[in-house]
PDB file of C-alpha atoms in Angstrom:
ATOM      1  CA  UNK P1122      15.862 -29.016   1.062  1.00 40.00           C
ATOM      2  CA  UNK P1123      12.425 -28.991   2.903  1.00 47.00           C
ATOM      3  CA  UNK P1124      10.810 -26.395   5.118  1.00 44.00           C
ATOM      4  CA  UNK P1125      11.450 -26.751   8.924  1.00 44.00           C
ATOM      5  CA  UNK P1126       8.949 -28.621  10.825  1.00 40.00           C
ATOM      6  CA  UNK P1127       7.842 -25.666  12.596  1.00 42.00           C
ATOM      7  CA  UNK P1128       6.979 -23.798   9.494  1.00 45.00           C
ATOM      8  CA  UNK P1129       3.360 -23.193  10.479  1.00 46.00           C
ATOM      9  CA  UNK P1130       4.399 -21.595  13.775  1.00 48.00           C
ATOM     10  CA  UNK P1131       6.524 -18.726  12.599  1.00 49.00           C
ATOM     11  CA  UNK P1132       6.585 -15.834  14.931  1.00 50.00           C
ATOM     12  CA  UNK P1133       8.249 -12.842  13.207  1.00 53.00           C
ATOM     13  CA  UNK P1134      11.143 -12.042  15.280  1.00 59.00           C
ATOM     14  CA  UNK P1135      12.582  -9.089  13.432  1.00 66.00           C
ATOM     15  CA  UNK P1136      11.640  -5.323  13.608  1.00 82.00           C
ATOM     16  CA  UNK P1137      10.796  -4.547  10.028  1.00 91.00           C
ATOM     17  CA  UNK P1138      11.662  -0.879  10.257  1.00 90.00           C
ATOM     18  CA  UNK P1139      15.038  -2.025  11.571  1.00 90.00           C
ATOM     19  CA  UNK P1140      15.685  -4.659   8.884  1.00 93.00           C
ATOM     20  CA  UNK P1141      14.689  -2.111   6.152  1.00 96.00           C
ATOM     21  CA  UNK P1142      17.388   0.336   7.603  1.00 95.00           C
ATOM     22  CA  UNK P1143      19.905  -2.489   7.582  1.00 95.00           C
ATOM     23  CA  UNK P1144      19.203  -2.863   3.794  1.00 96.00           C
ATOM     24  CA  UNK P1145      19.216   0.911   3.056  1.00 97.00           C
ATOM     25  CA  UNK P1146      15.452   0.734   2.315  1.00 97.00           C
ATOM     26  CA  UNK P1147      12.359   2.630   3.558  1.00 95.00           C
ATOM     27  CA  UNK P1148       8.773   2.019   3.150  1.00 96.00           C
ATOM     28  CA  UNK P1149       6.993   4.641   0.837  1.00 96.00           C
ATOM     29  CA  UNK P1150       3.919   6.392   1.816  1.00 94.00           C
ATOM     30  CA  UNK P1151       1.033   3.978   1.941  1.00 91.00           C
ATOM     31  CA  UNK P1152      -0.705   3.839  -1.734  1.00 86.00           C
ATOM     32  CA  UNK P1153      -4.001   5.570  -2.028  1.00 86.00           C
ATOM     33  CA  UNK P1154      -6.875   3.822  -4.024  1.00 84.00           C
ATOM     34  CA  UNK P1155      -7.475   5.173  -7.312  1.00 77.00           C
ATOM     35  CA  UNK P1156     -10.971   3.514  -7.752  1.00 86.00           C
ATOM     36  CA  UNK P1157     -13.555   1.481  -5.697  1.00 92.00           C
ATOM     37  CA  UNK P1158     -11.295  -0.686  -3.768  1.00 94.00           C
ATOM     38  CA  UNK P1159      -8.797  -0.424  -0.764  1.00 96.00           C
ATOM     39  CA  UNK P1160      -5.073  -1.006  -1.051  1.00 97.00           C
ATOM     40  CA  UNK P1161      -5.133  -3.551   1.857  1.00 98.00           C
ATOM     41  CA  UNK P1162      -7.652  -5.249   4.091  1.00 97.00           C
ATOM     42  CA  UNK P1163      -7.552  -7.627   7.058  1.00 98.00           C
ATOM     43  CA  UNK P1164     -10.009 -10.698   6.892  1.00 98.00           C
ATOM     44  CA  UNK P1165      -9.631 -13.021   9.585  1.00 97.00           C
ATOM     45  CA  UNK P1166      -5.873 -14.118   9.938  1.00 97.00           C
ATOM     46  CA  UNK P1167      -4.682 -12.492   6.563  1.00 98.00           C
ATOM     47  CA  UNK P1168      -4.106  -9.181   5.090  1.00 98.00           C
ATOM     48  CA  UNK P1169      -5.013  -8.966   1.415  1.00 98.00           C
ATOM     49  CA  UNK P1170      -3.033  -6.441  -0.592  1.00 98.00           C
ATOM     50  CA  UNK P1171      -4.391  -5.254  -3.699  1.00 98.00           C
ATOM     51  CA  UNK P1172      -2.023  -5.202  -6.789  1.00 97.00           C
ATOM     52  CA  UNK P1173       0.676  -2.753  -6.342  1.00 98.00           C
ATOM     53  CA  UNK P1174       2.334  -0.913  -9.290  1.00 97.00           C
ATOM     54  CA  UNK P1175       5.980   0.095  -9.221  1.00 98.00           C
ATOM     55  CA  UNK P1176       5.466   3.676  -8.284  1.00 96.00           C
ATOM     56  CA  UNK P1177       8.081   5.627  -6.653  1.00 96.00           C
ATOM     57  CA  UNK P1178       7.244   9.086  -5.558  1.00 93.00           C
ATOM     58  CA  UNK P1179       3.867   8.888  -7.513  1.00 92.00           C
ATOM     59  CA  UNK P1180       5.635   7.949 -10.873  1.00 96.00           C
ATOM     60  CA  UNK P1181       6.083   4.785 -12.440  1.00 97.00           C
ATOM     61  CA  UNK P1182       9.799   3.451 -12.580  1.00 98.00           C
ATOM     62  CA  UNK P1183       8.866   0.920 -15.250  1.00 98.00           C
ATOM     63  CA  UNK P1184       6.338   1.245 -18.055  1.00 98.00           C
ATOM     64  CA  UNK P1185       5.927  -0.884 -21.250  1.00 98.00           C
ATOM     65  CA  UNK P1186       6.293  -4.566 -22.234  1.00 98.00           C
ATOM     66  CA  UNK P1187       9.256  -6.579 -20.961  1.00 98.00           C
ATOM     67  CA  UNK P1188      11.827  -6.974 -22.476  1.00 98.00           C
ATOM     68  CA  UNK P1189      11.247  -4.929 -25.551  1.00 98.00           C
ATOM     69  CA  UNK P1190      10.650  -1.525 -23.365  1.00 98.00           C
ATOM     70  CA  UNK P1191      11.988  -2.758 -20.025  1.00 98.00           C
ATOM     71  CA  UNK P1192      14.940  -5.264 -19.596  1.00 98.00           C
ATOM     72  CA  UNK P1193      14.896  -8.096 -17.211  1.00 98.00           C
ATOM     73  CA  UNK P1194      16.815  -6.355 -14.426  1.00 98.00           C
ATOM     74  CA  UNK P1195      14.583  -3.084 -14.578  1.00 98.00           C
ATOM     75  CA  UNK P1196      11.584  -5.365 -14.370  1.00 98.00           C
ATOM     76  CA  UNK P1197      12.958  -7.253 -11.341  1.00 98.00           C
ATOM     77  CA  UNK P1198      13.644  -3.822  -9.706  1.00 98.00           C
ATOM     78  CA  UNK P1199      10.120  -2.791 -10.546  1.00 98.00           C
ATOM     79  CA  UNK P1200       8.771  -5.956  -8.690  1.00 98.00           C
ATOM     80  CA  UNK P1201      10.903  -5.032  -5.624  1.00 98.00           C
ATOM     81  CA  UNK P1202       9.222  -1.424  -5.651  1.00 98.00           C
ATOM     82  CA  UNK P1203       5.725  -3.131  -5.854  1.00 98.00           C
ATOM     83  CA  UNK P1204       6.624  -5.145  -2.755  1.00 98.00           C
ATOM     84  CA  UNK P1205       7.708  -2.130  -0.874  1.00 98.00           C
ATOM     85  CA  UNK P1206       4.311  -0.310  -1.756  1.00 98.00           C
ATOM     86  CA  UNK P1207       2.552  -3.443  -0.742  1.00 98.00           C
ATOM     87  CA  UNK P1208       4.236  -3.468   2.543  1.00 98.00           C
ATOM     88  CA  UNK P1209       3.325   0.081   3.124  1.00 98.00           C
ATOM     89  CA  UNK P1210      -0.199  -0.771   2.661  1.00 98.00           C
ATOM     90  CA  UNK P1211       0.281  -3.524   5.199  1.00 97.00           C
ATOM     91  CA  UNK P1212       1.899  -1.196   7.593  1.00 96.00           C
ATOM     92  CA  UNK P1213      -1.232   1.118   7.314  1.00 96.00           C
ATOM     93  CA  UNK P1214      -3.467  -1.924   8.343  1.00 97.00           C
ATOM     94  CA  UNK P1215      -1.253  -2.871  11.119  1.00 95.00           C
ATOM     95  CA  UNK P1216      -0.932   0.671  12.316  1.00 94.00           C
ATOM     96  CA  UNK P1217       3.042   0.167  12.324  1.00 93.00           C
ATOM     97  CA  UNK P1218       2.730  -2.746  14.600  1.00 93.00           C
ATOM     98  CA  UNK P1219       4.363  -5.827  12.873  1.00 94.00           C
ATOM     99  CA  UNK P1220       4.628  -7.955  15.907  1.00 91.00           C
ATOM    100  CA  UNK P1221       1.576 -10.000  14.771  1.00 92.00           C
ATOM    101  CA  UNK P1222       2.927 -10.972  11.491  1.00 95.00           C
ATOM    102  CA  UNK P1223       3.282 -14.601  10.995  1.00 95.00           C
ATOM    103  CA  UNK P1224       4.509 -14.765   7.409  1.00 96.00           C
ATOM    104  CA  UNK P1225       4.053 -13.804   3.761  1.00 97.00           C
ATOM    105  CA  UNK P1226       1.875 -16.415   2.560  1.00 98.00           C
ATOM    106  CA  UNK P1227       1.398 -15.780  -1.197  1.00 98.00           C
ATOM    107  CA  UNK P1228       2.384 -13.318  -3.783  1.00 98.00           C
ATOM    108  CA  UNK P1229       1.112 -12.801  -7.413  1.00 99.00           C
ATOM    109  CA  UNK P1230       3.453 -11.120  -9.887  1.00 99.00           C
ATOM    110  CA  UNK P1231       1.910  -9.917 -13.139  1.00 99.00           C
ATOM    111  CA  UNK P1232       4.415  -9.037 -15.936  1.00 99.00           C
ATOM    112  CA  UNK P1233       3.244  -7.051 -19.115  1.00 99.00           C
ATOM    113  CA  UNK P1234       5.220  -9.098 -21.489  1.00 98.00           C
ATOM    114  CA  UNK P1235       6.043  -9.230 -25.140  1.00 98.00           C
ATOM    115  CA  UNK P1236       4.462 -12.374 -26.732  1.00 98.00           C
ATOM    116  CA  UNK P1237       7.733 -14.424 -26.991  1.00 98.00           C
ATOM    117  CA  UNK P1238       8.848 -13.576 -23.476  1.00 98.00           C
ATOM    118  CA  UNK P1239       8.848 -16.406 -20.984  1.00 98.00           C
ATOM    119  CA  UNK P1240      10.905 -15.402 -18.078  1.00 98.00           C
ATOM    120  CA  UNK P1241       8.157 -13.932 -15.967  1.00 98.00           C
ATOM    121  CA  UNK P1242       9.486 -16.173 -13.064  1.00 98.00           C
ATOM    122  CA  UNK P1243      12.792 -14.221 -13.134  1.00 98.00           C
ATOM    123  CA  UNK P1244      11.131 -10.940 -12.767  1.00 98.00           C
ATOM    124  CA  UNK P1245       9.102 -12.474  -9.819  1.00 98.00           C
ATOM    125  CA  UNK P1246      12.328 -13.384  -8.306  1.00 98.00           C
ATOM    126  CA  UNK P1247      13.056  -9.704  -7.621  1.00 98.00           C
ATOM    127  CA  UNK P1248       9.984  -9.714  -5.280  1.00 98.00           C
ATOM    128  CA  UNK P1249      10.538 -13.212  -3.732  1.00 98.00           C
ATOM    129  CA  UNK P1250      14.216 -12.320  -2.942  1.00 98.00           C
ATOM    130  CA  UNK P1251      13.300  -9.002  -1.370  1.00 98.00           C
ATOM    131  CA  UNK P1252      10.706 -10.779   0.894  1.00 98.00           C
ATOM    132  CA  UNK P1253      13.320 -13.244   1.898  1.00 97.00           C
ATOM    133  CA  UNK P1254      15.853 -10.645   2.710  1.00 97.00           C
ATOM    134  CA  UNK P1255      13.330  -8.710   4.942  1.00 97.00           C
ATOM    135  CA  UNK P1256      11.334 -11.633   6.608  1.00 96.00           C
ATOM    136  CA  UNK P1257      13.921 -14.631   6.506  1.00 94.00           C
ATOM    137  CA  UNK P1258      12.069 -18.075   6.316  1.00 94.00           C
ATOM    138  CA  UNK P1259       8.876 -16.174   7.240  1.00 95.00           C
ATOM    139  CA  UNK P1260       9.151 -14.501   3.740  1.00 96.00           C
ATOM    140  CA  UNK P1261       9.057 -17.763   1.861  1.00 96.00           C
ATOM    141  CA  UNK P1262       5.794 -17.768   0.150  1.00 98.00           C
ATOM    142  CA  UNK P1263       3.526 -19.438  -2.479  1.00 98.00           C
ATOM    143  CA  UNK P1264       3.788 -17.511  -5.808  1.00 98.00           C
ATOM    144  CA  UNK P1265       2.436 -17.116  -9.237  1.00 98.00           C
ATOM    145  CA  UNK P1266       4.288 -15.213 -11.881  1.00 98.00           C
ATOM    146  CA  UNK P1267       1.922 -14.414 -14.948  1.00 98.00           C
ATOM    147  CA  UNK P1268       2.499 -12.877 -18.358  1.00 98.00           C
ATOM    148  CA  UNK P1269      -0.145 -10.396 -19.379  1.00 98.00           C
ATOM    149  CA  UNK P1270      -0.703  -8.281 -22.317  1.00 98.00           C
ATOM    150  CA  UNK P1271      -1.251  -4.819 -20.520  1.00 98.00           C
ATOM    151  CA  UNK P1272      -1.436  -3.520 -16.826  1.00 98.00           C
ATOM    152  CA  UNK P1273      -2.947  -0.334 -15.432  1.00 96.00           C
ATOM    153  CA  UNK P1274      -1.234   2.835 -16.332  1.00 96.00           C
ATOM    154  CA  UNK P1275       1.093   1.073 -18.736  1.00 98.00           C
ATOM    155  CA  UNK P1276       3.130  -0.382 -15.970  1.00 98.00           C
ATOM    156  CA  UNK P1277       5.475  -3.215 -16.571  1.00 98.00           C
ATOM    157  CA  UNK P1278       4.755  -5.187 -13.353  1.00 98.00           C
ATOM    158  CA  UNK P1279       2.116  -5.340 -10.589  1.00 98.00           C
ATOM    159  CA  UNK P1280       2.361  -7.509  -7.433  1.00 98.00           C
ATOM    160  CA  UNK P1281      -0.312  -8.687  -4.962  1.00 98.00           C
ATOM    161  CA  UNK P1282       0.476  -9.955  -1.524  1.00 98.00           C
ATOM    162  CA  UNK P1283      -1.392 -12.140   1.210  1.00 98.00           C
ATOM    163  CA  UNK P1284       0.201 -11.723   4.591  1.00 98.00           C
ATOM    164  CA  UNK P1285      -0.706 -14.000   7.417  1.00 97.00           C
ATOM    165  CA  UNK P1286      -1.184 -12.497  10.793  1.00 96.00           C
ATOM    166  CA  UNK P1287      -2.186 -13.575  14.432  1.00 92.00           C
TER     167      UNK P1287
END
């Protein structure tokens, strides 16, 4: 099944706060930078979101390698939390006005993996499915799912986002 012909002309017709409430979700407080970078920045028609860890109320919800320390389901949930943290960074850049969002253009999901683990794409599905639930067709995106030996703070998952805006 292909993309609709108008795929490049998405106008986001949802109210993200309302959609989050429908899914019983809330955006956390926007993440603070912990080094010499910004959590998100706008450049032209894109907002680039720095890698987000699965932090909830300041604490990692998943740490260690997948699947020896964190199972696939927990890692997928961690990817969802990373997306919520990333959207909070986008919200800060947008100052709460999501009307100019066109689409989620790309995500990259990094999974701290055991050497014989090859299901990073299934972990990434947690992030992708949440974006689809929140944004519909405008949440469909290009994606990379990468296995790595370690992530900052011992996190199991890290997610980057690129959001297209008008």
